[in-house]
Coordinates of C-alpha atoms in Angstrom, one line a residue:
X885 CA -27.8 21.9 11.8
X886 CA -30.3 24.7 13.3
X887 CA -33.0 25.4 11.0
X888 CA -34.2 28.0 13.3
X889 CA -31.7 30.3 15.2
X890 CA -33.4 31.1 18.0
X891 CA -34.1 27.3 18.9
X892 CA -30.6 27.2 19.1
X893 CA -30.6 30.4 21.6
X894 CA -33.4 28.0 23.6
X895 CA -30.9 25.5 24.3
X896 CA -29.1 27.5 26.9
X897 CA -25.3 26.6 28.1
X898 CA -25.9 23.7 29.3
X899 CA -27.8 22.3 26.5
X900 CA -24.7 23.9 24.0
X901 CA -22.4 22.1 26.3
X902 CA -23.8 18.8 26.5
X903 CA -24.4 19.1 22.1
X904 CA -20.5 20.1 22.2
X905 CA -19.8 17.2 24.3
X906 CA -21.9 14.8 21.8
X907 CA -20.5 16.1 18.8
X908 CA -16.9 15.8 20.2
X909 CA -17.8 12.0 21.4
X910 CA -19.5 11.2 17.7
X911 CA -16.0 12.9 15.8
X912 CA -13.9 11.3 18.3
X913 CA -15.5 7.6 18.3
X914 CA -15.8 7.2 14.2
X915 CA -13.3 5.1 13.1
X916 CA -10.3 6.6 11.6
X917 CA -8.8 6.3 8.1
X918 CA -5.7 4.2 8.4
X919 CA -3.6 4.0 5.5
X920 CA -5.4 3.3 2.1
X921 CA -6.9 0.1 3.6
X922 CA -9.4 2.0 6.1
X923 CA -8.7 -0.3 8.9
X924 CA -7.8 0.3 12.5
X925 CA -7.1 -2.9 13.6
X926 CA -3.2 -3.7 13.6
X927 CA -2.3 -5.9 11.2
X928 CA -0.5 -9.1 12.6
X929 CA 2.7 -9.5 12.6
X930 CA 5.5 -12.3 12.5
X931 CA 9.1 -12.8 14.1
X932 CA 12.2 -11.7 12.5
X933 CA 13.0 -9.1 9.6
X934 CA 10.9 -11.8 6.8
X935 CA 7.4 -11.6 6.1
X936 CA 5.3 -15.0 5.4
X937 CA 3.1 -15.6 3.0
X938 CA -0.6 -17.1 4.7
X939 CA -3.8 -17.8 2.7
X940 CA -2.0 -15.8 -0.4
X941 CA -1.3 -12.5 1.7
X942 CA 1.7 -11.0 3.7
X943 CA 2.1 -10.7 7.3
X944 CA 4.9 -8.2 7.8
X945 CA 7.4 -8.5 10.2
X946 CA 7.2 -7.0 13.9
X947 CA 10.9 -5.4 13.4
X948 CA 9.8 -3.6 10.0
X949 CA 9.9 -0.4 9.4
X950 CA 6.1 1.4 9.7
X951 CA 6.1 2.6 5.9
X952 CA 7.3 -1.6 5.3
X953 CA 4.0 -2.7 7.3
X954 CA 1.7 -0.3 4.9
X955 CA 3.5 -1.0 1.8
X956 CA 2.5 -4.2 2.9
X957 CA -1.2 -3.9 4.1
X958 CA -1.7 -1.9 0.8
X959 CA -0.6 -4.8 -1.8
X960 CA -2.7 -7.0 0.5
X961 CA -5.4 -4.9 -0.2
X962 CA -5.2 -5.9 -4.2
X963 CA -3.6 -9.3 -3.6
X964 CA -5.9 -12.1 -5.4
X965 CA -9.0 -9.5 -5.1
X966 CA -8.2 -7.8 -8.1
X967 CA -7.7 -9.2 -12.1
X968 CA -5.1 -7.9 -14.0
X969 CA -5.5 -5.6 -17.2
X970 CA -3.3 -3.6 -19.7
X971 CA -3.2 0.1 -18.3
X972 CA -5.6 -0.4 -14.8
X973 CA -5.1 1.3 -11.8
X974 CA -3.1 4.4 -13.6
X975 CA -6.9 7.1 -13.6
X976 CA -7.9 6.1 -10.2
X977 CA -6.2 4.3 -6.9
X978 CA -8.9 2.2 -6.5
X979 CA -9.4 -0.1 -9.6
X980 CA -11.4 -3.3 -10.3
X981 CA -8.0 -4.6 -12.3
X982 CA -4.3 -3.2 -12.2
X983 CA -0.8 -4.0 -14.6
X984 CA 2.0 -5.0 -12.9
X985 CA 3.5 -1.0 -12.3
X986 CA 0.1 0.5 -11.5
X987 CA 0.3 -3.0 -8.6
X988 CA 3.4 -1.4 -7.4
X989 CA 2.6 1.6 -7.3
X990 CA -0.8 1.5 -5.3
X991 CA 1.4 -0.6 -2.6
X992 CA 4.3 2.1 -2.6
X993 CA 1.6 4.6 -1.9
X994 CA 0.4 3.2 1.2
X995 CA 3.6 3.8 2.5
X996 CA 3.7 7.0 1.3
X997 CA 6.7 6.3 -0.9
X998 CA 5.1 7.6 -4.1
X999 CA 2.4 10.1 -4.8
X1000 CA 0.9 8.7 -8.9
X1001 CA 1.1 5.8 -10.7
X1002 CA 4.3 5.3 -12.5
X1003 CA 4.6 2.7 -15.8
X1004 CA 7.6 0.6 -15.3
X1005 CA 10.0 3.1 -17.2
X1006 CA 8.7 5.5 -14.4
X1007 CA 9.6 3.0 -11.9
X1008 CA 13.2 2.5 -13.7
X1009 CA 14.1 6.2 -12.1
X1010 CA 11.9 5.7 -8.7
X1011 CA 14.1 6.4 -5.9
X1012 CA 17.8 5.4 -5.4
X1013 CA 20.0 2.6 -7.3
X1014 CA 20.4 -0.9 -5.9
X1015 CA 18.6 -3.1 -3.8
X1016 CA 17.1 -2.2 -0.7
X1017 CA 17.2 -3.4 3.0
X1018 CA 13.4 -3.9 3.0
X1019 CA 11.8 -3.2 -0.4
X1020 CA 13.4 -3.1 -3.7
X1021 CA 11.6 -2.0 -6.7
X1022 CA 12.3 -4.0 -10.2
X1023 CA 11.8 -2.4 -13.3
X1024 CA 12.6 -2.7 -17.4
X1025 CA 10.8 -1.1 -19.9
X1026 CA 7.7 -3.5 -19.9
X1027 CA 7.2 -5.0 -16.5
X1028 CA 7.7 -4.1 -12.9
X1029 CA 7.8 -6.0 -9.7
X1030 CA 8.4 -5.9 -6.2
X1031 CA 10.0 -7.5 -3.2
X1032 CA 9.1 -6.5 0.1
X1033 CA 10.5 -8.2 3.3
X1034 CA 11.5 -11.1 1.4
X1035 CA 8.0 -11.5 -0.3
X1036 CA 7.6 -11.2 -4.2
X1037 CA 4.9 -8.6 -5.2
X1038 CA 4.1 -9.4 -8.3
X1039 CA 1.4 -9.4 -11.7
X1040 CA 3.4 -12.8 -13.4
X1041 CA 4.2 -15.6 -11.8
X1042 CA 1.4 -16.1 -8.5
X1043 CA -1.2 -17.3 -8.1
X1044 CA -4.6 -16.5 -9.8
X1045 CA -4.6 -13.6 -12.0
X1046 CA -3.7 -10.1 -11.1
X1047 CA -1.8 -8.8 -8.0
X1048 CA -0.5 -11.1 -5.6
X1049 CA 2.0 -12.4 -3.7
X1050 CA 4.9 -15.3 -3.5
X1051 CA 8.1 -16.6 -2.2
X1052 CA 10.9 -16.7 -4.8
X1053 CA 11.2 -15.0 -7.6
X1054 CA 9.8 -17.6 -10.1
X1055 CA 11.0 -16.8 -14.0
X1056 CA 12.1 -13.2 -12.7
X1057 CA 15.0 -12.9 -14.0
X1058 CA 16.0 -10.0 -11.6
X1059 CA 19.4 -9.0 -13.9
X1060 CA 17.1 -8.1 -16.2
X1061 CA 15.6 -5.3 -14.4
X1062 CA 16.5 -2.5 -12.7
X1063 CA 16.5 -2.6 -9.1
X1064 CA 15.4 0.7 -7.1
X1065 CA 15.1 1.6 -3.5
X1066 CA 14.0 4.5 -1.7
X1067 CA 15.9 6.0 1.4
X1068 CA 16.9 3.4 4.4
X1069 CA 14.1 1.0 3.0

């Protein structure tokens, strides 16, 4: 910062004190990394233990669990902004396209519920067995989907192409898959 250490002498105590107070002002006021979504600002919420579906994304409900709201923020973050392709999103979080486990995963990872990219066989041994109170994972050996507070997450079956979200779950045959959970979620 000081090119020249004895401008730095020059400054005195109160000049060091009021640059310690700025510096601790400029670190303080930058916004803060929330989640993988960079945002601050609460997401909204709705009534009851159901999200609803607006404009194509969730809006998690108030009595969900904190790792249920960022699951949720996170798939919103790649819901109808993102195409699909074979293998995307598996080098790299953040990925112009993603397949239907890498879409699951990156929304997992926002709630801190997985650390890498699984493909759906990975997702077939994610966690526990059975369905889950507020997310359950749905896996076979080629596709994965989730729901999430009563929300389908899904690559097949919404709208657009890609990520995205709807109520239902369509052609998902859900006896087909595996279904996974983690912990009390």
């Amino acid at each position: 910062m000081f090119s020249n250490p004895s401008r730095m002498v020059r400054l005195g105590i109160s000049g060091a004190l009021a640059l310690a107070c700025l510096t601790t002002a400029a670190i303080l006021s930058a916004p803060a990394i929330a989640g993988s979504g960079g945002t601050t600002t609460p997401a909204p919420t709705v009534e009851g233990s159901k999200a609803k579906l607006v404009h194509g994304k969730a809006i998690a409900p108030k009595s969900a669990p904190g790792r249920v709201k960022r699951v949720i923020d996170a798939a919103n973050e790649i819901a109808k902004g993102h195409g699909y392709c074979n293998g995307g999103g598996y080098a790299n979080w953040k990925s112009p396209c993603y397949d239907c486990s890498s879409a699951v995963s990156f929304a997992l990872h926002g709630g801190d519920l997985i650390n890498r990219a699984r493909p759906p066989t990975g997702l077939m041994r994610w966690g526990r067995r059975g369905r889950g109170r507020w997310i359950t994972v749905y896996a076979n050996s080629g596709h994965a989907f989730m729901t999430v507070a009563g929300l389908r997450f899904d690559t097949a079956d919404t709208r657009g192409s890609g990520p995205g979200w709807a109520r239902g779950m369509g052609w998902e045959r859900s006896q087909a898959h595996v279904a996974r959970h983690k912990g009390r979620l």
